[in-house]
Coordinates of C-alpha atoms and ligand atoms in Angstrom, one line a residue:
X1 CA 0.0 0.0 0.0
X2 CA 1.4 3.4 -1.0
X3 CA 1.6 6.1 1.6
X4 CA -0.1 8.6 -0.7
X5 CA -2.3 8.6 -3.8
X6 CA -0.4 11.7 -5.0
X7 CA 2.9 13.4 -4.1
X8 CA 3.4 16.7 -5.7
X9 CA 7.0 17.9 -5.8
X10 CA 7.0 21.7 -5.6
X11 CA 4.8 24.1 -3.7
X12 CA 4.4 26.9 -6.2
X13 CA 1.1 28.0 -7.8
X14 CA 1.1 24.9 -10.0
X15 CA 2.0 22.4 -7.2
X16 CA 0.0 23.7 -4.3
X17 CA -3.1 24.2 -6.4
X18 CA -2.7 20.7 -7.8
X19 CA -2.3 19.3 -4.2
X20 CA -5.4 21.1 -2.9
X21 CA -7.5 19.9 -5.9
X22 CA -6.3 16.3 -5.5
X23 CA -7.3 16.4 -1.8
X24 CA -10.7 17.9 -2.7
X25 CA -11.2 15.0 -5.1
X26 CA -10.6 12.5 -2.3
X27 CA -7.0 11.6 -3.0
X28 CA -4.5 11.2 -0.1
X29 CA -2.0 13.9 -1.0
X30 CA 1.3 15.4 0.1
X31 CA 3.3 18.3 -1.3
X32 CA 7.1 18.5 -1.1
X33 CA 8.5 22.0 -0.7
X34 CA 12.0 22.8 0.5
X35 CA 11.7 26.6 0.8
X36 CA 10.7 27.6 4.3
X37 CA 7.4 28.8 3.0
X38 CA 4.8 27.6 0.5
X39 CA 3.9 29.5 -2.7
X40 CA 7.1 29.0 -4.8
X41 CA 8.9 31.7 -6.8
X42 CA 5.6 33.5 -7.7
X43 CA 4.5 34.2 -4.1
X44 CA 7.9 34.4 -2.4
X45 CA 10.1 36.3 -4.8
X46 CA 8.1 36.9 -8.0
X47 CA 4.5 37.9 -8.9
X48 CA 3.3 39.0 -5.4
X49 CA 6.2 41.0 -4.0
X50 CA 6.7 42.7 -7.4
X51 CA 3.1 43.7 -7.4
X52 CA 3.4 45.2 -4.0
X53 CA 6.4 47.2 -5.2
X54 CA 4.6 48.2 -8.3
X55 CA 1.6 49.4 -6.3
X56 CA 3.7 51.4 -3.9
X57 CA 5.8 53.0 -6.6
X58 CA 2.7 53.8 -8.6
X59 CA 1.1 55.5 -5.6
X60 CA 4.3 57.5 -5.1
X61 CA 4.3 58.5 -8.8
X62 CA 0.6 59.4 -8.7
X63 CA 1.1 61.7 -5.7
X64 CA 3.8 63.6 -7.5
X65 CA 2.1 63.6 -10.9
X66 CA -1.6 64.4 -10.2
X67 CA -2.3 65.2 -6.6
X68 CA -2.0 69.0 -7.0
X69 CA -4.3 69.0 -10.0
X70 CA -6.9 67.0 -8.1
X71 CA -6.7 69.5 -5.3
X72 CA -4.8 67.3 -2.9
X73 CA -2.3 69.6 -1.3
X74 CA 0.4 69.0 1.2
X75 CA 3.9 67.7 1.4
X76 CA 4.8 65.2 -1.2
X77 CA 5.7 61.7 -0.1
X78 CA 9.4 60.7 0.0
X79 CA 10.7 57.2 -0.5
X80 CA 11.6 55.0 2.6
X81 CA 12.8 51.9 0.8
X82 CA 13.3 49.7 3.8
X83 CA 9.7 50.4 4.9
X84 CA 8.5 49.6 1.3
X85 CA 10.3 46.3 1.6
X86 CA 8.7 45.6 4.9
X87 CA 5.3 46.3 3.3
X88 CA 6.2 44.0 0.4
X89 CA 7.3 41.3 2.8
X90 CA 4.1 41.5 4.8
X91 CA 2.0 41.0 1.6
X92 CA 4.0 37.9 0.9
X93 CA 3.8 36.5 4.5
X94 CA 0.1 36.8 4.8
X95 CA -0.3 34.7 1.6
X96 CA 2.2 32.0 2.5
X97 CA 0.5 31.5 5.8
X98 CA -2.8 31.4 3.8
X99 CA -1.6 28.4 1.8
X100 CA -0.4 26.6 5.0
X101 CA -4.0 27.1 6.3
X102 CA -5.5 25.8 3.1
X103 CA -3.2 22.7 3.3
X104 CA -4.4 22.0 6.8
X105 CA -8.0 22.6 5.9
X106 CA -7.8 20.2 2.9
X107 CA -5.6 17.7 4.8
X108 CA -2.7 18.0 2.4
X109 CA 0.6 17.0 4.1
X110 CA 3.5 19.4 3.6
X111 CA 6.7 17.3 3.4
X112 CA 9.3 19.9 4.2
X113 CA 12.6 19.4 2.3
X114 CA 13.8 19.0 -1.2
X115 CA 12.2 16.0 -3.0
X116 CA 13.7 13.5 -5.4
X117 CA 12.3 10.6 -7.3
X118 CA 14.0 7.6 -5.8
X119 CA 12.6 4.7 -7.7
X120 CA 9.3 3.4 -8.9
X121 CA 6.6 5.4 -7.0
X122 CA 9.1 6.6 -4.4
X123 CA 9.9 10.2 -3.4
X124 CA 12.9 10.9 -1.1
X125 CA 12.7 13.9 1.1
X126 CA 15.8 14.4 3.3
X127 CA 16.3 11.0 5.0
X128 CA 12.8 9.8 4.5
X129 CA 11.3 7.9 1.6
X130 CA 7.6 8.2 0.9
X131 CA 5.6 6.1 -1.6
X132 CA 2.9 7.3 -4.0
X133 CA 0.7 6.0 -6.8
X134 CA 1.2 9.3 -8.6
X135 CA 4.0 11.8 -8.6
X136 CA 3.5 15.3 -10.0
X137 CA 6.6 17.3 -10.9
X138 CA 5.9 21.0 -10.3
X139 CA 9.4 22.4 -9.7
X140 CA 9.1 25.5 -11.8
X141 CA 12.0 27.5 -13.2
X142 CA 15.1 29.5 -12.4
X143 CA 16.4 32.7 -13.9
X144 CA 18.4 32.1 -17.0
X145 CA 22.1 32.9 -16.9
X146 CA 24.0 35.0 -19.4
X147 CA 27.6 34.5 -20.3
X148 CA 29.8 37.2 -19.0
X149 CA 27.2 38.3 -16.4
X150 CA 27.9 37.1 -12.9
X151 CA 24.9 37.5 -10.6
X152 CA 25.6 38.4 -7.0
X153 CA 22.1 39.6 -6.1
X154 CA 23.4 42.9 -4.8
X155 CA 24.8 44.9 -7.7
X156 CA 24.1 42.4 -10.5
X157 CA 20.6 41.0 -9.7
X158 CA 17.9 38.8 -11.0
X159 CA 14.2 39.6 -10.1
X160 CA 15.0 38.1 -6.7
X161 CA 17.7 40.6 -5.8
X162 CA 15.8 43.4 -7.5
X163 CA 13.1 43.0 -4.8
X164 CA 15.7 43.4 -2.0
X165 CA 17.8 46.4 -3.1
X166 CA 19.1 48.4 -0.2
X167 CA 18.7 51.7 -2.0
X168 CA 17.2 53.1 -5.2
X169 CA 20.1 53.0 -7.7
X170 CA 21.0 56.2 -9.6
X171 CA 21.5 54.3 -12.9
X172 CA 19.9 50.9 -13.5
X173 CA 20.6 48.9 -16.6
X174 CA 18.0 46.2 -17.4
X175 CA 19.1 43.3 -19.7
X176 CA 16.0 42.1 -21.6
X177 CA 12.8 44.1 -22.4
X178 CA 10.5 41.2 -21.3
X179 CA 8.0 41.2 -18.5
X180 CA 10.4 41.1 -15.6
X181 CA 12.6 43.8 -17.0
X182 CA 9.8 46.2 -17.7
X183 CA 7.9 45.6 -14.4
X184 CA 10.9 45.9 -12.2
X185 CA 12.4 48.7 -14.4
X186 CA 9.1 50.6 -13.9
X187 CA 9.4 50.3 -10.1
X188 CA 12.8 51.8 -9.9
X189 CA 12.2 54.3 -12.7
X190 CA 9.2 55.7 -10.7
X191 CA 11.3 55.7 -7.5
X192 CA 13.9 57.9 -9.2
X193 CA 16.4 55.7 -11.1
X194 CA 17.5 56.4 -14.6
X195 CA 16.6 53.1 -16.3
X196 CA 18.1 51.9 -19.6
X197 CA 16.8 48.7 -21.1
X198 CA 19.1 46.7 -23.5
X199 CA 17.2 44.4 -25.7
X200 CA 18.4 41.9 -28.2
X201 CA 15.4 42.2 -30.6
X202 CA 14.1 45.3 -32.3
X203 CA 10.8 45.2 -30.3
X204 CA 10.0 45.0 -26.6
X205 CA 7.8 42.2 -25.1
X206 CA 8.5 39.5 -27.7
X207 CA 5.4 37.7 -29.0
X208 CA 3.0 40.4 -28.2
X209 CA 0.8 42.1 -30.8
X210 CA 2.9 44.6 -32.8
X211 CA 0.7 47.6 -32.2
X212 CA 0.8 47.0 -28.5
X213 CA 4.6 46.6 -28.6
X214 CA 4.9 50.0 -30.3
X215 CA 2.4 51.9 -28.2
X216 CA 3.9 50.4 -25.0
X217 CA 7.4 51.3 -25.9
X218 CA 6.3 54.9 -26.7
X219 CA 4.6 55.2 -23.4
X220 CA 7.6 53.8 -21.4
X221 CA 9.9 56.3 -23.3
X222 CA 7.5 59.1 -22.3
X223 CA 7.8 58.0 -18.7
X224 CA 11.6 58.3 -18.9
X225 CA 12.8 54.8 -19.9
X226 CA 15.8 54.6 -22.3
X227 CA 16.0 51.8 -24.8
X228 CA 19.0 50.3 -26.5
X229 CA 17.3 48.0 -29.0
X230 CA 18.9 45.4 -31.3
X231 CA 21.7 45.0 -28.9
X232 CA 23.1 41.9 -27.2
X233 CA 24.8 42.2 -23.8
X234 CA 28.3 40.7 -23.9
X235 CA 29.3 41.1 -20.3
X236 CA 29.2 43.2 -17.1
X237 CA 32.5 44.3 -15.5
X238 CA 32.3 45.0 -11.8
X239 CA 34.4 48.0 -10.9
X240 CA 34.7 49.4 -7.4
X241 CA 32.3 52.3 -7.9
X242 CA 30.3 51.2 -10.9
X243 CA 29.4 48.5 -13.3
X244 CA 30.4 48.6 -16.9
X245 CA 28.0 46.9 -19.3
X246 CA 29.3 46.0 -22.7
X247 CA 26.8 45.3 -25.5
X248 CA 27.1 44.6 -29.2
X249 CA 24.8 46.3 -31.8
X250 CA 23.3 43.7 -34.1
X251 CA 23.2 45.9 -37.1
X252 CA 26.9 46.5 -37.5
X253 CA 28.5 44.3 -34.8
X254 CA 30.0 47.4 -33.1
X255 CA 30.6 47.3 -29.4
X256 CA 29.6 50.0 -26.8
X257 CA 29.5 50.3 -23.1
X258 CA 27.2 51.9 -20.6
X259 CA 27.7 52.5 -16.8
X260 CA 25.3 51.4 -14.1
X261 CA 25.0 51.1 -10.4
X262 CA 22.7 48.1 -10.6
X263 CA 22.2 45.7 -13.5
X264 CA 19.0 43.6 -13.6
X265 CA 19.4 40.4 -15.6
X266 CA 15.9 39.5 -17.1
X267 CA 16.6 37.4 -20.1
X268 CA 14.1 34.7 -19.4
X269 CA 13.8 31.6 -17.2
X270 CA 14.8 28.0 -17.6
X271 CA 13.0 24.9 -16.3
X272 CA 14.2 23.6 -12.9
X273 CA 14.9 19.9 -13.1
X274 CA 18.2 19.5 -11.3
X275 CA 18.7 16.7 -8.8
X276 CA 15.2 15.4 -9.2
X277 CA 16.3 11.9 -10.3
X278 CA 14.4 12.3 -13.6
X279 CA 17.0 10.7 -15.8
X280 CA 17.3 7.7 -13.4
X281 CA 13.6 7.3 -13.4
X282 CA 13.6 7.3 -17.2
X283 CA 11.6 10.5 -17.7
X284 CA 12.0 11.8 -21.2
X285 CA 13.0 15.5 -21.7
X286 CA 12.6 17.9 -24.6
X287 CA 15.7 19.3 -26.3
X288 CA 15.0 22.6 -24.5
X289 CA 15.4 20.9 -21.1
X290 CA 11.7 20.7 -20.2
X291 CA 10.0 17.6 -19.0
X292 CA 8.2 16.0 -22.0
X293 CA 4.5 15.3 -21.5
X294 CA 1.6 14.3 -23.6
X295 CA -1.5 16.5 -24.1
X296 CA -2.7 15.3 -20.6
X297 CA 0.5 16.3 -18.9
X298 CA 1.6 12.7 -18.4
X299 CA 5.2 11.9 -18.9
X300 CA 6.4 8.7 -20.6
X301 CA 6.7 7.0 -17.2
X302 CA 3.4 5.7 -15.9
X303 CA 2.3 7.6 -12.7
X304 CA 4.6 10.6 -13.3
X305 CA 3.1 13.8 -14.4
X306 CA 4.5 17.3 -14.9
X307 CA 3.0 20.8 -14.9
X308 CA 3.9 24.5 -15.0
X309 CA 7.2 26.1 -15.9
X310 CA 8.9 22.8 -16.1
X311 CA 6.9 21.7 -19.2
X312 CA 6.3 23.5 -22.5
X313 CA 4.1 26.6 -22.8
X314 CA 4.1 30.1 -21.3
X315 CA 5.8 30.4 -17.9
X316 CA 2.8 31.9 -16.1
X317 CA 1.5 31.1 -12.7
X318 CA -2.1 30.8 -13.8
X319 CA -1.2 28.4 -16.6
X320 CA 0.6 26.3 -14.0
X321 CA -2.5 26.4 -11.7
X322 CA -4.8 25.3 -14.6
X323 CA -2.5 22.4 -15.4
X324 CA -2.4 21.5 -11.7
X325 CA -6.2 21.3 -11.5
X326 CA -6.3 19.4 -14.8
X327 CA -3.8 16.8 -13.6
X328 CA -5.6 16.3 -10.3
X329 CA -8.8 15.7 -12.2
X330 CA -7.0 13.2 -14.6
X331 CA -5.6 11.3 -11.6
X332 CA -9.1 11.2 -10.0
X333 CA -10.4 9.6 -13.2
X334 CA -12.1 12.8 -14.5
X335 CA -11.5 14.6 -17.8
X336 CA -9.3 17.5 -16.7
X337 CA -8.2 19.7 -19.6
X338 CA -6.5 23.1 -20.3
X339 CA -7.5 25.4 -23.1
X340 CA -4.2 26.7 -24.2
X341 CA -5.9 29.0 -26.7
X342 CA -7.3 31.1 -23.9
X343 CA -4.5 31.9 -21.4
X344 CA -4.3 35.6 -20.7
X345 CA -1.0 37.3 -20.2
X346 CA -0.7 40.5 -18.2
X347 CA 2.1 43.0 -17.6
X348 CA 1.5 45.0 -14.4
X349 CA 3.1 48.3 -15.5
X350 CA 1.2 51.6 -15.6
X351 CA -0.6 51.3 -17.9
X352 CA -1.2 47.6 -17.7
X353 CA -0.9 45.5 -20.8
X354 CA -3.1 42.4 -21.2
X355 CA -3.5 40.0 -24.1
X356 CA -5.3 36.8 -24.9
X357 CA -5.6 34.7 -28.0
X358 CA -4.1 35.4 -31.4
X359 CA -2.1 38.5 -32.3
X360 CA -2.7 40.3 -35.6
X361 CA 0.7 39.1 -36.8
X362 CA -0.3 35.5 -36.1
X363 CA -3.6 35.8 -37.9
X364 CA -1.8 37.3 -41.0
X365 CA 0.7 34.4 -40.9
X366 CA -2.1 31.9 -40.8
X367 CA -3.8 33.6 -43.7
X368 CA -7.0 34.0 -41.7
X369 CA -9.7 36.6 -42.7
X370 CA -10.2 38.8 -39.6
X371 CA -11.5 42.2 -38.6
X372 CA -10.2 44.6 -36.1
X373 CA -12.3 46.6 -33.6
X374 CA -10.3 49.2 -31.8
X375 CA -11.3 51.7 -29.2
X376 CA -9.0 54.3 -27.5
X377 CA -9.3 54.9 -23.8
X378 CA -9.4 58.6 -24.7
X379 CA -13.1 58.0 -25.5
X380 CA -13.8 56.5 -22.1
X381 CA -15.0 59.0 -19.6
X382 CA -13.8 57.1 -16.5
X383 CA -10.3 56.7 -18.0
X384 CA -10.0 60.3 -18.8
X385 CA -10.9 61.4 -15.3
X386 CA -8.2 59.1 -14.0
X387 CA -5.5 60.6 -16.2
X388 CA -5.5 57.3 -18.0
X389 CA -6.8 58.1 -21.5
X390 CA -3.6 56.8 -23.2
X391 CA -3.9 53.3 -24.7
X392 CA -6.6 51.2 -26.4
X393 CA -8.6 48.0 -26.6
X394 CA -8.1 46.0 -29.7
X395 CA -10.4 43.1 -30.5
X396 CA -9.7 40.6 -33.3
X397 CA -12.7 38.7 -34.7
X398 CA -13.2 36.3 -37.6
X399 CA -14.3 38.3 -40.6
X400 CA -17.1 35.9 -41.5
X401 CA -18.3 34.4 -38.3
X402 CA -17.5 37.4 -35.9
X403 CA -16.1 34.9 -33.4
X404 CA -13.5 36.5 -31.1
X405 CA -10.0 35.4 -31.9
X406 CA -7.9 37.6 -29.7
X407 CA -7.8 40.8 -27.6
X408 CA -5.0 43.2 -26.8
X409 CA -5.4 45.9 -24.2
X410 CA -3.1 48.6 -23.1
X411 CA -4.6 50.9 -20.6
X412 CA -6.1 51.2 -17.1
X413 CA -7.0 47.9 -15.4
X414 CA -6.2 46.0 -18.6
X415 CA -5.3 42.9 -16.5
X416 CA -8.9 42.8 -15.2
X417 CA -10.7 43.9 -18.3
X418 CA -9.2 41.1 -20.4
X419 CA -11.2 38.5 -18.5
X420 CA -14.6 39.2 -20.0
X421 CA -12.9 38.4 -23.3
X422 CA -11.4 35.2 -21.9
X423 CA -14.9 34.1 -20.7
X424 CA -16.3 35.1 -24.0
X425 CA -13.7 33.1 -25.9
X426 CA -14.3 30.0 -23.7
X427 CA -17.9 30.2 -24.7
X428 CA -17.1 30.7 -28.3
X429 CA -18.5 34.3 -28.2
X430 CA -18.8 36.6 -31.2
X431 CA -17.8 40.2 -30.9
X432 CA -21.5 41.0 -31.2
X433 CA -22.2 39.1 -28.0
X434 CA -19.9 41.5 -26.1
X435 CA -21.3 44.5 -28.0
X436 CA -24.9 43.6 -27.0
X437 CA -24.0 43.0 -23.4
X438 CA -24.9 46.0 -21.2
X439 CA -21.8 47.4 -19.5
X440 CA -22.2 49.7 -16.5
X441 CA -21.4 53.4 -17.0
X442 CA -19.0 54.8 -16.2
X443 CA -16.5 51.9 -16.2
X444 CA -13.3 51.1 -17.9
X445 CA -15.0 48.0 -19.2
X446 CA -17.1 50.1 -21.6
X447 CA -13.9 50.4 -23.7
X448 CA -14.1 46.7 -24.3
X449 CA -17.7 46.9 -25.4
X450 CA -16.8 49.8 -27.7
X451 CA -14.1 47.8 -29.3
X452 CA -16.6 45.0 -29.8
X453 CA -19.0 47.6 -31.3
X454 CA -16.2 48.7 -33.6
X455 CA -16.1 45.1 -35.0
X456 CA -19.7 45.7 -36.2
X457 CA -21.5 48.9 -37.0
X458 CA -19.1 51.1 -35.1
X459 CA -18.2 52.4 -31.7
X460 CA -20.3 55.2 -30.2
X461 CA -17.7 57.3 -28.6
X462 CA -14.9 57.3 -31.2
Ligands
LIG501 P1 11.1 37.2 -21.2 O1 11.4 36.0 -22.0 O2 9.8 37.8 -21.1 O3 12.1 38.4 -21.9 C1 13.5 38.3 -22.0 C2 14.0 39.3 -23.0 O4 15.4 39.3 -22.9 C3 13.6 39.0 -24.4 O5 13.0 40.1 -25.0 C4 14.9 38.6 -25.1 O6 15.0 39.0 -26.4 C5 15.9 39.5 -24.3 N1 17.3 39.0 -24.3 C6 17.8 37.7 -24.2 N2 19.1 37.7 -24.2 C7 19.6 39.0 -24.3 C8 20.9 39.6 -24.3 N3 22.0 38.9 -24.3 N4 20.9 41.0 -24.4 C9 19.8 41.7 -24.4 N5 18.5 41.2 -24.4 C10 18.4 39.8 -24.3 O7 11.8 36.9 -19.8 P2 11.7 37.6 -18.4 O8 11.2 39.0 -18.5 O9 13.0 37.3 -17.7 O10 10.6 36.8 -17.7 C11 10.7 35.4 -17.4 C12 9.4 34.7 -17.4 O11 8.7 35.0 -16.3 C13 8.6 34.9 -18.6 O12 8.1 33.7 -19.2 C14 7.5 35.8 -18.1 O13 6.3 35.5 -18.8 C15 7.4 35.3 -16.7 N6 6.9 36.5 -15.9 C16 5.6 36.8 -16.0 C17 5.1 37.9 -15.3 C18 3.7 38.3 -15.5 O14 2.9 37.5 -16.0 N7 3.3 39.6 -15.2 C19 6.0 38.7 -14.4 C20 7.3 38.3 -14.4 C21 7.7 37.2 -15.1

């Protein structure tokens, strides 16, 4: 008799959600986590603490940018970074404790320590070996390294160190114009740093809709960001008083340098599979170092499953959560399934950027007949009164059937607004379905409806 029906290795958003759902479905479940707290990278050193820092820095910026105009007078706030970090940590702590509570409530055992597959149906945690009918690998990812860039998490940092800086740097160089670089760059730019982003490609946020990329970069430049595009970082030299970043311009191979006080390395993440005993267990990997799974997230070894950043697909907490629930349902004999066509992606800058489904570039490449419904937030009364009229909602729908194929939003609350489109897409909605749904006035969400109207007879306020 096995000790457990399921042992999940990894207590991040994929792993802990999988464990809770397994327990809810009547399976005897344990979750292995070696970090002192549950919640993984996302909760401890990723999504949640960065959102606290984004929120605080945005409030600071708002106070300086708009308070006078709104008739809010008085001394302007100054930055107390240690206190901001205390606030950030408290938002993490309250959530890690929350997961511990949920584990107790659902009777999930937390096996504290680092787990390793130790043979057929066996998981070793420290000196103990536990047996399980099913093992779920949910070990996430680690920051990618870059040749010539030695991370010390003090002056040359990944997202982890960027959340613990002792002071606001004067000059920050960010390597990579992806989500982490732009979110953490925004935090320090607002707090007073001069931020320069060096990006290998010619556009920021690779893979996003082209129009969003251009608008987003223009807005960030207006906020004070500097961009060195089409440039590959070659190395960072650590001098006593500064860092010297060398980069090569792709167009003519010429080299240049830029000085910084802090360098943030944000060139992606790699699946974390080290020391898990996967090779010994015979688990097949992809050529990109991910655990190989079938469409149901099962590996080639019976009883071993894998979810989240460690498998293929976008490295997003909510994608991992969905996979965790789907695997739990599969193990329980149900038909768990993830719709990879409807996974939203959000960048929590100001303004926010949110997208779901196909980009216009993808539709063109597929040769698909589509129509575009676009609406600027400048036509949305609520947005204007919040100084947030810059940006737009762009809806892509099938030209013949009107079915929604994608949505791309840059503007206030974009990360929340995107979800009515996600729900619509899950239900196979047409743009007209959104257009005919009454939206409360005055809300930001009216901009989504107007974009849907623009797919038909036209928006009212544009
Ligand atoms: P990313 O993959 O989003 O962006 C990395 C960027 O670095 C790319 O634009 C790439 O072209 C560039 N780059 C690579 N090598 C370079 C070099 N030598 N010199 C200059 N530029 C170079 O990776 P990022 O931002 O590190 O994020 C990692 C993962 O975490 C992503 O999958 C992201 O989706 C996820 N994440 C998601 C968040 C969210 O959903 N809000 C927040 C933070 C991270």
